[in-house]
Coordinates of C-alpha atoms and ligand atoms in Angstrom, one line a residue:
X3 CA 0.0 0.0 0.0
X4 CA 1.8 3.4 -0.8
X5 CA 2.3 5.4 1.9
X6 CA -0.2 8.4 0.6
X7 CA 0.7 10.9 3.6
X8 CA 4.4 10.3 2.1
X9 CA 3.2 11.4 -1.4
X10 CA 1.2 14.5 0.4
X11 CA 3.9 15.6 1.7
X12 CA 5.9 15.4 -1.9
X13 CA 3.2 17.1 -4.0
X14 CA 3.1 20.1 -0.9
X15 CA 2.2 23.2 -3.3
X16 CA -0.3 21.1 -5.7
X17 CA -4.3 21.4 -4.5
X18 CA -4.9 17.8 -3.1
X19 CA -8.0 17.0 -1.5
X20 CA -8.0 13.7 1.0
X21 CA -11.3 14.3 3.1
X22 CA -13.2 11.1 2.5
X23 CA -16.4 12.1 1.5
X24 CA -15.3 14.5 -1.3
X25 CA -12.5 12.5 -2.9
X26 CA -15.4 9.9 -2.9
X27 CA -17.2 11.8 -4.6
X28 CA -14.8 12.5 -7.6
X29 CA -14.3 8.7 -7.7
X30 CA -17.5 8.4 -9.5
X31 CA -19.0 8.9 -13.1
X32 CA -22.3 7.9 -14.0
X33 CA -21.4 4.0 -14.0
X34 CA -24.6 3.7 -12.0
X35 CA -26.5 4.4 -15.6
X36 CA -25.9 0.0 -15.3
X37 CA -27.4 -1.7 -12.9
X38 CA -24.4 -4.1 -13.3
X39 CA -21.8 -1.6 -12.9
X40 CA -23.7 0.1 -9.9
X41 CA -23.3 -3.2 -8.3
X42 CA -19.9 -4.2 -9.1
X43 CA -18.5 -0.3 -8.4
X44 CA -20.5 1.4 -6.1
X45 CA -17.9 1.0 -3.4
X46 CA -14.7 2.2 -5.2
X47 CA -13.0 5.4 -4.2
X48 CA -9.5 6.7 -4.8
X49 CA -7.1 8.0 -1.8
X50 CA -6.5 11.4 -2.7
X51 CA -7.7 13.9 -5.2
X52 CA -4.8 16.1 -6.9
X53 CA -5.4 18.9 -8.9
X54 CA -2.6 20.3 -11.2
X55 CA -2.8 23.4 -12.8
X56 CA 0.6 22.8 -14.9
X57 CA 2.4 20.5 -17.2
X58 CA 4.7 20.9 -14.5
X59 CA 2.9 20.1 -11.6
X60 CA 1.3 17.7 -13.2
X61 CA 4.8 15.8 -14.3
X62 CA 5.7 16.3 -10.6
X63 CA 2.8 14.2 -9.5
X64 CA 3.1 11.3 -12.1
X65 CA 6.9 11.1 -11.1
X66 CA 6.2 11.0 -7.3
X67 CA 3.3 8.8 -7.8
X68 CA 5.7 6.2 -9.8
X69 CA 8.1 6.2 -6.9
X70 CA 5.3 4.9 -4.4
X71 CA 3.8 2.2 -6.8
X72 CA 0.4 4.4 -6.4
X73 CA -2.4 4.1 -9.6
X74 CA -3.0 7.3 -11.1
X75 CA -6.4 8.0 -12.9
X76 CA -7.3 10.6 -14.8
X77 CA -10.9 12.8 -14.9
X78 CA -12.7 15.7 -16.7
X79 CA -16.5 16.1 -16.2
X80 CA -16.2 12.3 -14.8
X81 CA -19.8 12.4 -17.1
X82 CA -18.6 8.9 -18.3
X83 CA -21.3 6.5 -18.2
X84 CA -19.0 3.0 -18.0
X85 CA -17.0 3.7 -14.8
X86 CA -14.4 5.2 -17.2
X87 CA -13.2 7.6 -14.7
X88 CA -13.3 5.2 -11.5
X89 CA -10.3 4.2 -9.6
X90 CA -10.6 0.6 -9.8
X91 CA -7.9 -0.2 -7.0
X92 CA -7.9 3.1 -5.8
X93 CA -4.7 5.6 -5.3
X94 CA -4.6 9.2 -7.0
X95 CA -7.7 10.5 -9.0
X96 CA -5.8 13.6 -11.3
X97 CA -8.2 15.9 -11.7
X98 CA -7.5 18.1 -15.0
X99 CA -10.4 20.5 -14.7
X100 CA -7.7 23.3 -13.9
X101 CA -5.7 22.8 -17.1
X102 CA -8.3 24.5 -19.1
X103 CA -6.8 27.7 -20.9
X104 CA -7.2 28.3 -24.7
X105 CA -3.8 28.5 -26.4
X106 CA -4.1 29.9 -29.4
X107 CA -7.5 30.0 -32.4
X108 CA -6.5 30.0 -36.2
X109 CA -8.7 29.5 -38.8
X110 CA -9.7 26.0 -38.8
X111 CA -8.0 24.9 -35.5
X112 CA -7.5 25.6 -31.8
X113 CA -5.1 24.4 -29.2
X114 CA -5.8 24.5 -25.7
X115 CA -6.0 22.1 -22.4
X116 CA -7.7 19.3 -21.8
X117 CA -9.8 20.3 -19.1
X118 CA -11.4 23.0 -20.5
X119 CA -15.9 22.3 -20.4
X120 CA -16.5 21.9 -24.6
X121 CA -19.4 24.4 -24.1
X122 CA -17.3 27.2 -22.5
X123 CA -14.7 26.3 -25.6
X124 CA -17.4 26.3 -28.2
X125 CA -18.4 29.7 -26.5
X126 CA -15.0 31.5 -26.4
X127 CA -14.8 30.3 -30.1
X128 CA -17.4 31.4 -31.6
X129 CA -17.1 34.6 -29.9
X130 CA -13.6 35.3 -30.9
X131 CA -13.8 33.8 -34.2
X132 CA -17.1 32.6 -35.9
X133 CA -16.1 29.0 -34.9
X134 CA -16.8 25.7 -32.9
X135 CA -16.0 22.1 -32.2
X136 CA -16.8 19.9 -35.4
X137 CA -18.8 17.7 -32.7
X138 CA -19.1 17.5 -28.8
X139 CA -21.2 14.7 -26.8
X140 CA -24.8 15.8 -25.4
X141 CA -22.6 16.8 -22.0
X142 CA -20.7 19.8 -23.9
X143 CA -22.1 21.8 -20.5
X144 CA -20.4 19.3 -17.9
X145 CA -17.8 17.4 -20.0
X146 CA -14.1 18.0 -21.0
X147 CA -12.5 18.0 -24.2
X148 CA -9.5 15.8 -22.7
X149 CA -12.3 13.4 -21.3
X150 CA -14.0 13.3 -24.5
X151 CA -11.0 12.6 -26.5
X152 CA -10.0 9.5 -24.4
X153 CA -13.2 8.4 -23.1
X154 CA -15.9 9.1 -25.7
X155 CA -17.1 8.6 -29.7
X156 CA -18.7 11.0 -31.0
X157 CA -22.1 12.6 -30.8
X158 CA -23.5 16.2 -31.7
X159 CA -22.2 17.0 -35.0
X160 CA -21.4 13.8 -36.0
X161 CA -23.9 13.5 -39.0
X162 CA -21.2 15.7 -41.1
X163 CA -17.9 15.2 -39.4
X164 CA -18.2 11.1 -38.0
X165 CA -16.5 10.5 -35.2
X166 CA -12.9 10.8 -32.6
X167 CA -11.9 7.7 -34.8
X168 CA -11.6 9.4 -37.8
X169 CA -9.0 10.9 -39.2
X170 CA -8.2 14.3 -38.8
X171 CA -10.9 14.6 -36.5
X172 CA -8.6 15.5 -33.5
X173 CA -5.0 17.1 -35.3
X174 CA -2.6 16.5 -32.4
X175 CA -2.3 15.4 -28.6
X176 CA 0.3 16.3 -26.3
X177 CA 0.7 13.5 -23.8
X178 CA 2.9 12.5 -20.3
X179 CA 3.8 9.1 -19.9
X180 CA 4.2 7.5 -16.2
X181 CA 7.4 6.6 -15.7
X182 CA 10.7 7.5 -13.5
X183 CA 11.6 10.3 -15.3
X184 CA 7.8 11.2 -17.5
X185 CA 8.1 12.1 -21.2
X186 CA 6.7 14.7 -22.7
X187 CA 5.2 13.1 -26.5
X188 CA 3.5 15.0 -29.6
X189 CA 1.1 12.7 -31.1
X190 CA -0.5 13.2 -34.9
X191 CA -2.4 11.9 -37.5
X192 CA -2.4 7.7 -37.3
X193 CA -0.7 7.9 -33.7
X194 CA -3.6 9.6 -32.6
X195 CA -5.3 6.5 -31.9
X196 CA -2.4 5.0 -29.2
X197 CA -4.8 7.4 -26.8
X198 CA -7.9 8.7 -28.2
X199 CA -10.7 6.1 -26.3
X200 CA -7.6 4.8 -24.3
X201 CA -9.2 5.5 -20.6
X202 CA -6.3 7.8 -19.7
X203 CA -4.7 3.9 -19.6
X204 CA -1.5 4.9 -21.4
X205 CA -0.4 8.4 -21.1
X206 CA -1.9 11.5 -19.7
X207 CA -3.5 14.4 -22.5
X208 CA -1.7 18.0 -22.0
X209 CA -2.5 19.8 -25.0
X210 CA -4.9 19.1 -27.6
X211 CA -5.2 20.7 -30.7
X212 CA -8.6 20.5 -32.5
X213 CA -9.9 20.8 -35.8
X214 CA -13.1 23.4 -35.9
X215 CA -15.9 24.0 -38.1
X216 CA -17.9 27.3 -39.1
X217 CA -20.6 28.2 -35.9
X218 CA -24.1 28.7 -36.1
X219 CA -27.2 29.9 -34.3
X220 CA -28.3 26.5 -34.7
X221 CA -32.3 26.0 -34.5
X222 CA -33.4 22.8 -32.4
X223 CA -36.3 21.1 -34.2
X224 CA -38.7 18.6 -32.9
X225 CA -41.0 17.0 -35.7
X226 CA -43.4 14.3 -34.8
X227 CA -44.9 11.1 -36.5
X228 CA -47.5 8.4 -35.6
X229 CA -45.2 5.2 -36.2
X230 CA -42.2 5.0 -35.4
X231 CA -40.7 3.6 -38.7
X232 CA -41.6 6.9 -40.5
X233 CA -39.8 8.8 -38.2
X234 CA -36.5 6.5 -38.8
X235 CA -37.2 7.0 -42.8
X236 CA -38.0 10.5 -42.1
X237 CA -34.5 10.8 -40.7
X238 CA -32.5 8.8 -42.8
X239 CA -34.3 10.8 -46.0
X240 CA -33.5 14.5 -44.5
X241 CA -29.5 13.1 -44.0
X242 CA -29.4 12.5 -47.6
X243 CA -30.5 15.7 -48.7
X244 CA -26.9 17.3 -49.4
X245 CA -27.9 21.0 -49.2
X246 CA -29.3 20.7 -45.6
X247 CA -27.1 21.3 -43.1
X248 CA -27.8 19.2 -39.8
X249 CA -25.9 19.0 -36.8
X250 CA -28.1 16.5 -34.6
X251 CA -30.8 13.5 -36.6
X252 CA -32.7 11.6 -33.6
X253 CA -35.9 9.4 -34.0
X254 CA -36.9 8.6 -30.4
X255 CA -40.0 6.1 -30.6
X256 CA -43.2 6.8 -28.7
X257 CA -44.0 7.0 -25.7
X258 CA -40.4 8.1 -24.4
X259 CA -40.4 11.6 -25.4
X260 CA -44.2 12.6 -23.7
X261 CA -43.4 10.8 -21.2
X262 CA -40.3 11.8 -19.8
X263 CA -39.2 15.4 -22.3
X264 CA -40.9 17.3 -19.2
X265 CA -39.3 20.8 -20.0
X266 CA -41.1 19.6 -23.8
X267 CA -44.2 18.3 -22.9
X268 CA -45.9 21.1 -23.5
X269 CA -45.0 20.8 -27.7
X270 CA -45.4 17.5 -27.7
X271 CA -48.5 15.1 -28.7
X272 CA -49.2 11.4 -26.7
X273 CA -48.5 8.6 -28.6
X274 CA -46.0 10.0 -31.3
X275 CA -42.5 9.5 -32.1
X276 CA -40.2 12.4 -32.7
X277 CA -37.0 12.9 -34.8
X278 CA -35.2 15.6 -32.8
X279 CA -32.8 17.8 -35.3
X280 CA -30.5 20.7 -35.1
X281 CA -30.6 22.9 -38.5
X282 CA -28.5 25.3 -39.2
X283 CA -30.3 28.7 -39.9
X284 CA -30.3 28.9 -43.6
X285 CA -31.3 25.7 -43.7
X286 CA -34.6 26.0 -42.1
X287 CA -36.7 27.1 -45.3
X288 CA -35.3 23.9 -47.3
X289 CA -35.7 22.0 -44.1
X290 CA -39.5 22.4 -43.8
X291 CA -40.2 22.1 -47.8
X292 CA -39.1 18.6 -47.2
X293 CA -40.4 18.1 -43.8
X294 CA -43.8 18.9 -45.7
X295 CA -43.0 16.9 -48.2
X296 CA -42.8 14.4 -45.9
X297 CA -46.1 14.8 -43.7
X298 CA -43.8 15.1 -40.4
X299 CA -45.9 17.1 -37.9
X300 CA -43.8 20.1 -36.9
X301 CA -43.9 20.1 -33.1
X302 CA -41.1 22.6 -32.0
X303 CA -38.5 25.3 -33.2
X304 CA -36.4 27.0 -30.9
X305 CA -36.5 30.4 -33.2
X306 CA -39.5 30.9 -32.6
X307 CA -40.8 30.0 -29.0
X308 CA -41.3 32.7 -27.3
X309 CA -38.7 32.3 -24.3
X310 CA -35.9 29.2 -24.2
X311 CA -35.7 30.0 -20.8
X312 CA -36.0 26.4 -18.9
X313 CA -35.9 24.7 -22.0
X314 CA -33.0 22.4 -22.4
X315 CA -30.7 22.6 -25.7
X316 CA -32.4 19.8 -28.3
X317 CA -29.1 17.9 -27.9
X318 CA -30.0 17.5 -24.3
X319 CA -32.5 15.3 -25.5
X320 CA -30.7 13.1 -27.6
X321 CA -27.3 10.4 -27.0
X322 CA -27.5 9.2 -23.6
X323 CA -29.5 12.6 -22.3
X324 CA -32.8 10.7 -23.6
X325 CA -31.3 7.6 -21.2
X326 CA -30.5 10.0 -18.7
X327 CA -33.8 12.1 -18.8
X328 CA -36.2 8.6 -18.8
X329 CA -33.9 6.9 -15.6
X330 CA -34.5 10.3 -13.7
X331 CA -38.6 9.4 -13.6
X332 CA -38.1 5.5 -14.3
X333 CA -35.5 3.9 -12.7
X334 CA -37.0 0.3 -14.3
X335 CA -35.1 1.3 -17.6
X336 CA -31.5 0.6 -18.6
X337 CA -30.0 0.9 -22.9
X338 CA -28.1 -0.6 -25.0
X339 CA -25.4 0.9 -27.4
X340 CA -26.1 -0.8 -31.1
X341 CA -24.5 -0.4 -34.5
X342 CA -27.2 -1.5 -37.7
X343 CA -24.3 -1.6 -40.5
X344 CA -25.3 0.2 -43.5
X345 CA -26.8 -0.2 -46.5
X346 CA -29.7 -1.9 -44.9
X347 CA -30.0 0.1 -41.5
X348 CA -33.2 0.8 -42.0
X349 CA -34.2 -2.5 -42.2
X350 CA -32.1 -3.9 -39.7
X351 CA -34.0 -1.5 -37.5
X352 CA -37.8 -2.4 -38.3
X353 CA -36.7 -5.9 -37.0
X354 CA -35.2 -4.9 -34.3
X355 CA -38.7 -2.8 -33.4
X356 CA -40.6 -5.6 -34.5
X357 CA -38.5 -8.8 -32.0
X358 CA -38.9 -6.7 -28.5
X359 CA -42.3 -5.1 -28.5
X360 CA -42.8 -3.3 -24.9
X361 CA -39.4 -4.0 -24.2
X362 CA -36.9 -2.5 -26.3
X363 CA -37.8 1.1 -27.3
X364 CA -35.9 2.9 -30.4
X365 CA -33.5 6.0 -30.2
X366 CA -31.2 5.8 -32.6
X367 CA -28.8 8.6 -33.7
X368 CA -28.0 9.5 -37.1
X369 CA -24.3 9.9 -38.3
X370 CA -21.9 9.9 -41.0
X371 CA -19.5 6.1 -40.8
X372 CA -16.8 5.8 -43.3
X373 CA -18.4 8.5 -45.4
X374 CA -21.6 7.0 -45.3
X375 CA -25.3 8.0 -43.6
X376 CA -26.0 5.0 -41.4
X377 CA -27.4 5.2 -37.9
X378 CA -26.5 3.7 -34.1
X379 CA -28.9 3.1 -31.6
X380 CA -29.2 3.9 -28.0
X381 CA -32.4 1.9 -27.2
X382 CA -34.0 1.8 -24.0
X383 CA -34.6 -1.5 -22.2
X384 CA -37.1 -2.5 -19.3
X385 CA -34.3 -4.0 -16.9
X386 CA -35.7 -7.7 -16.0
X387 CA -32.5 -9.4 -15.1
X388 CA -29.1 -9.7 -16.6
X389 CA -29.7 -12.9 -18.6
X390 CA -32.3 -11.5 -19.9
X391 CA -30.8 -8.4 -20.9
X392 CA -27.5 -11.0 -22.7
X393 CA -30.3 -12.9 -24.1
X394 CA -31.3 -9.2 -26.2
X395 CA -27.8 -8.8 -26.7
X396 CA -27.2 -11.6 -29.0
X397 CA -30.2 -11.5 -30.5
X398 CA -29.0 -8.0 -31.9
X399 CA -25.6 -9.5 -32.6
X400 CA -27.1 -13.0 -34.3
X401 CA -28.8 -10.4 -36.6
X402 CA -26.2 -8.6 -37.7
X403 CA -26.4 -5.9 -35.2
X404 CA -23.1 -5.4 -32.9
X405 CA -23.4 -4.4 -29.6
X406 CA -21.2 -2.4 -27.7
X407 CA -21.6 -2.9 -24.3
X408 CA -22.2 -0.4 -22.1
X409 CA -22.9 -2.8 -19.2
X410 CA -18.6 -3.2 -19.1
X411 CA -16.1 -0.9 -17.9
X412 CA -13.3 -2.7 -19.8
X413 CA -12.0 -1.4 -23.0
X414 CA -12.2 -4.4 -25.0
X415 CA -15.8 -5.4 -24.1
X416 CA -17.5 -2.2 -23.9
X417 CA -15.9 -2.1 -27.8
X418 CA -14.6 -4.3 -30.3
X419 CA -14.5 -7.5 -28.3
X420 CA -10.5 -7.5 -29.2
X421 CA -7.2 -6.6 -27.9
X422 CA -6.2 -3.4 -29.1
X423 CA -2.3 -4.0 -29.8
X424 CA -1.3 -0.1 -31.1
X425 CA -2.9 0.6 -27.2
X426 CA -1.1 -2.2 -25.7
X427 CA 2.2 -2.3 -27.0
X428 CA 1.9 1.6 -26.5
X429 CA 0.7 1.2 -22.6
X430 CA 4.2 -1.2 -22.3
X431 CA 6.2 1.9 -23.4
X432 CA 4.6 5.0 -21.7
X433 CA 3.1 2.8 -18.3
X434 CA 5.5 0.0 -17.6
X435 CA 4.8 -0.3 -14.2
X436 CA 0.8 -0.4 -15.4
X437 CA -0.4 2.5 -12.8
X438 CA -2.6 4.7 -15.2
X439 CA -5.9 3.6 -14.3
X440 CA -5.8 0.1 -13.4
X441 CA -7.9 -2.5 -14.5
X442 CA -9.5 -0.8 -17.5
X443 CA -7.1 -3.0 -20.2
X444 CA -7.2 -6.8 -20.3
X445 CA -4.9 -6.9 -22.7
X446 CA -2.4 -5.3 -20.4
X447 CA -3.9 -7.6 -17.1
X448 CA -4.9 -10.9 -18.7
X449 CA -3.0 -11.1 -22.3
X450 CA -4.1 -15.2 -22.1
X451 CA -8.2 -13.4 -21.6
X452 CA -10.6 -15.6 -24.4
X453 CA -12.8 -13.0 -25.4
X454 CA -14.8 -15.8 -27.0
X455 CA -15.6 -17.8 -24.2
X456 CA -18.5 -15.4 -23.6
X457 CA -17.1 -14.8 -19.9
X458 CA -16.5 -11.3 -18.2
X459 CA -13.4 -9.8 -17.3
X460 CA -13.7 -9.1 -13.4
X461 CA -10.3 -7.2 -12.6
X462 CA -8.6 -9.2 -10.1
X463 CA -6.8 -5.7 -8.0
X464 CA -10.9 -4.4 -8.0
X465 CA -10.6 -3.1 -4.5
X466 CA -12.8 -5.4 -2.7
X467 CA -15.9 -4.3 -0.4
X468 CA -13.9 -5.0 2.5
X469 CA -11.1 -2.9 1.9
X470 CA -13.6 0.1 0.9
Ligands
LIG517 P1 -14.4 11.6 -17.7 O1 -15.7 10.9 -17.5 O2 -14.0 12.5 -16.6 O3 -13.3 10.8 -18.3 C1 -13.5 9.9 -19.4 C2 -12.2 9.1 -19.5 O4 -11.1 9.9 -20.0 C3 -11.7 8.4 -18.3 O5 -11.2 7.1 -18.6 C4 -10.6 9.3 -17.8 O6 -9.6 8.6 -17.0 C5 -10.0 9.8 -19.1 N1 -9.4 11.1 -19.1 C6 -10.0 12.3 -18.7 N2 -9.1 13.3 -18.9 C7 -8.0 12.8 -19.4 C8 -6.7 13.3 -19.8 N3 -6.5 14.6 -19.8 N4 -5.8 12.5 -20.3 C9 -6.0 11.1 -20.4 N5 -7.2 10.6 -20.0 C10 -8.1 11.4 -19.5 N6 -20.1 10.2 -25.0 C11 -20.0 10.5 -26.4 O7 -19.0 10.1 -27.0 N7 -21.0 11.1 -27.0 C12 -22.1 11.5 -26.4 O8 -23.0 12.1 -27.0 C13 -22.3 11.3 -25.0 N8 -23.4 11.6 -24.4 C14 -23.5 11.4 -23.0 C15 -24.7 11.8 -22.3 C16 -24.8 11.5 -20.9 C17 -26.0 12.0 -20.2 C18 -23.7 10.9 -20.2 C19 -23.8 10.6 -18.8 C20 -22.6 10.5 -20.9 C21 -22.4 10.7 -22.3 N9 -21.3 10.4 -23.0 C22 -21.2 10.6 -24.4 C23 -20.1 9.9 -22.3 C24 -19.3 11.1 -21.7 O9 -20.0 12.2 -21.3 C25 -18.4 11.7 -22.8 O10 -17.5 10.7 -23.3 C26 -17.6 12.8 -22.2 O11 -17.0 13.5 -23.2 C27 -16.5 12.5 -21.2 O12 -15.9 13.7 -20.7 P2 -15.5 13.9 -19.2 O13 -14.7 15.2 -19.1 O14 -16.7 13.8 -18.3 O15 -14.6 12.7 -19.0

């Protein structure tokens, strides 16, 4: 056990918080979304909280923290909703929400920290310079850029710009490694992928510098249908039209959106389905020729209610805010995170709809996946019990819908099932000692783990409830 009064007295000068109850606190993210990871977490907390507001300090803290064997993990927003941010065996939680300064804006790009809040960025930028992020997740208000970039996809935006994954999407990372003596690297273009969606499990994000796109007074749109399917066709039709610029495409089937779009309600009609959109201005007239064209019931436009006040951004309503806003008045629900690969979405959908009536309920989200319109989902599910909820699972997966699990807070089986080797044999050079948030890598714990068996990975150095 390192000696963590030792290490206080080492990092004297750097804000570190060790009252129980608040480092608690910042040893969370919103793992209790699962019911499984609720139950296999809840209990986890780190030892100390430190709060660097350098490269310098930082370094300082990864170097001392090396010397006494202690894990390091890192956290923005901690809005991650797979225990992304939790301090599986406990030690130092690094919180970066003080390295948040803009750099420098140029046309087309920005450099700045990674704990800077993505609204307050997309703020500053489009104040100083017409601009914004290409794409943000539904958090933008609470979440980092740094947390995004190494804990999330994709999300508001990506209908025209995909996702993190893609290239050029992020244009360079500055990143510490955890060792003796911590190096300072410059990561670009195919690199980029040894730590975006890493977990902060190989190397800690400094700088970032980010690709932008023109800003808009985007208007939110909510348009409504009587079944569900038109609503999916309605959405995959408007993606296609090329002049109309979109930043968010969401059919959400009925009766989540009456039911639980409070702050809504009042635009809303029982018993339909919505798409919720975000057009950009001069897009509007073309937008409603075709919604007309179409027959979809225009329910909302944010340019012209008269107040927004109290009304949550239309973004709020979509990626996992629609999970977020049902679980707040139903806690009987839990989702899903499902890929429908393209051409045949749309189909692969309707069957989904069609296998889990009452049980399953549609969101999907509408994005742009190697260059072409397809659509993941974010269903909801009525949580029965876990074998049931495996049993839905591979029923997606036996027809030809991949799920990514969100019920797993290990890299590999909350994505591709798969050791990631440019993340592993990275980790063996920038983490040798394997202190940057334990427990999150199989690869680097169990390289012998049979992803096929159909067995979860329990982390073996999982504090247990005892020691909590
Ligand atoms: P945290 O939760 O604090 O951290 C995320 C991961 O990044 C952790 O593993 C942490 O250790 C690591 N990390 C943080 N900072 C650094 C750093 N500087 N260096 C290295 N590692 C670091 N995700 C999407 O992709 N799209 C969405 O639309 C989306 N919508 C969401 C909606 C809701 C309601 C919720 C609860 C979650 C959603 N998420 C979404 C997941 C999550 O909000 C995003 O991924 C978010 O960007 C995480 O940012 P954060 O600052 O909260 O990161």
């Amino acid at each position: 056990m390192p000696d963590y009064d030792q290490i206080k007295t080492e990092l004297a000068g750097i804000d570190i918080e060790d009252h129980p109850a608040l480092v608690k606190q910042k040893s969370r993210d919103f793992y209790w979304y699962s019911p499984i990871l609720k139950a296999q977490l809840d209990h986890v907390t780190a030892d100390i909280v430190v709060s660097p507001k350098t490269e310098e300090e930082l370094i300082k803290v990864l170097k001392v923290a090396y010397a006494h064997g202690a894990p390091v993990t890192a956290r923005g927003g901690g809005t991650g909703n797979y225990g992304q941010a939790m301090p599986l065996s406990g030690g130092i939680i690094l919180n970066m929400m003080q390295m948040n300064a803009v750099k420098e804006v140029h046309p087309g790009r920005v450099i700045c920290q990674p704990g800077i809040i993505i609204a307050q960025l997309d703020k500053y930028l489009k104040e100083h310079s017409g601009q914004e992020v290409r794409f943000h997740p539904s958090t933008a208000q609470t979440a980092t850029l740094g947390g995004f970039i190494a804990g999330g996809s994709g999300g508001v935006g990506s209908i025209t710009w995909g996702g993190l994954r893609d290239l050029g999407n992020i244009l360079r990372l500055r990143v510490v490694t955890m060792e003796a003596e911590p190096r300072v690297l410059e990561l670009s273009a195919w690199d980029l992928q040894k730590v975006s969606h890493a977990y902060g499990t190989n190397g800690i994000i400094t700088e970032i510098e980010m690709p932008l796109a023109p800003a808009y007074d985007w208007v939110d749109v909510i348009v409504g249908f009587d079944d569900y399917m038109d609503a999916v066709r309605f959405a995959d039709g408007i993606c296609r039209r090329n002049g109309i610029l979109l930043k968010e495409v969401a059919p959400i089937t009925a009766p989540i959106p009456y039911d639980y779009f409070t702050r809504h309600k009042p635009w809303l009609k029982e018993g339909q389905s919505i798409v919720v959109l975000m057009v950009a201005p001069h897009s509007m007239e073309p937008f409603l020729a075709y919604a007309d064209k179409m027959k979809a019931d225009l329910r909302f436009r944010s340019d012209t209610v008269e107040s927004m006040k109290g009304i949550p951004h239309a973004y709020e309503l979509a990626w996992n805010h629609t999970t977020l806003r049902a679980l707040k008045l139903d806690t009987g629900f839990t989702y899903l995170q499902v890929q429908y690969p393209g051409p045949d979405h749309v189909a692969k959908v309707q069957k989904m709809v069609e296998m889990f009536p009452g049980e399953v309920f549609g969101h999907l989200e509408f994005l742009k996946f190697d260059g072409q319109i397809q659509c993941s989902g974010l269903p909801l599910v009525r949580y029965t019990t876990e074998e049931r909820l495996n049993e839905i699972i591979r029923l997606h997966e036996e027809n030809g819908c991949p799920i990514f699990n969100p019920h797993r807070y290990t890299l590999e089986e909350g994505g591709m099932k798969q050791t990631d080797t440019v993340q592993l044999a990275f980790k063996k050079e920038t983490d040798p000692k394997g202190l940057l948030n334990p427990g999150k890598m199989i690869a680097w714990d169990n390289p012998d783990f049979d992803f096929k068996a159909g067995k979860n990975y329990l982390f073996p150095g999982l504090q247990s409830f005892t020691e909590a």
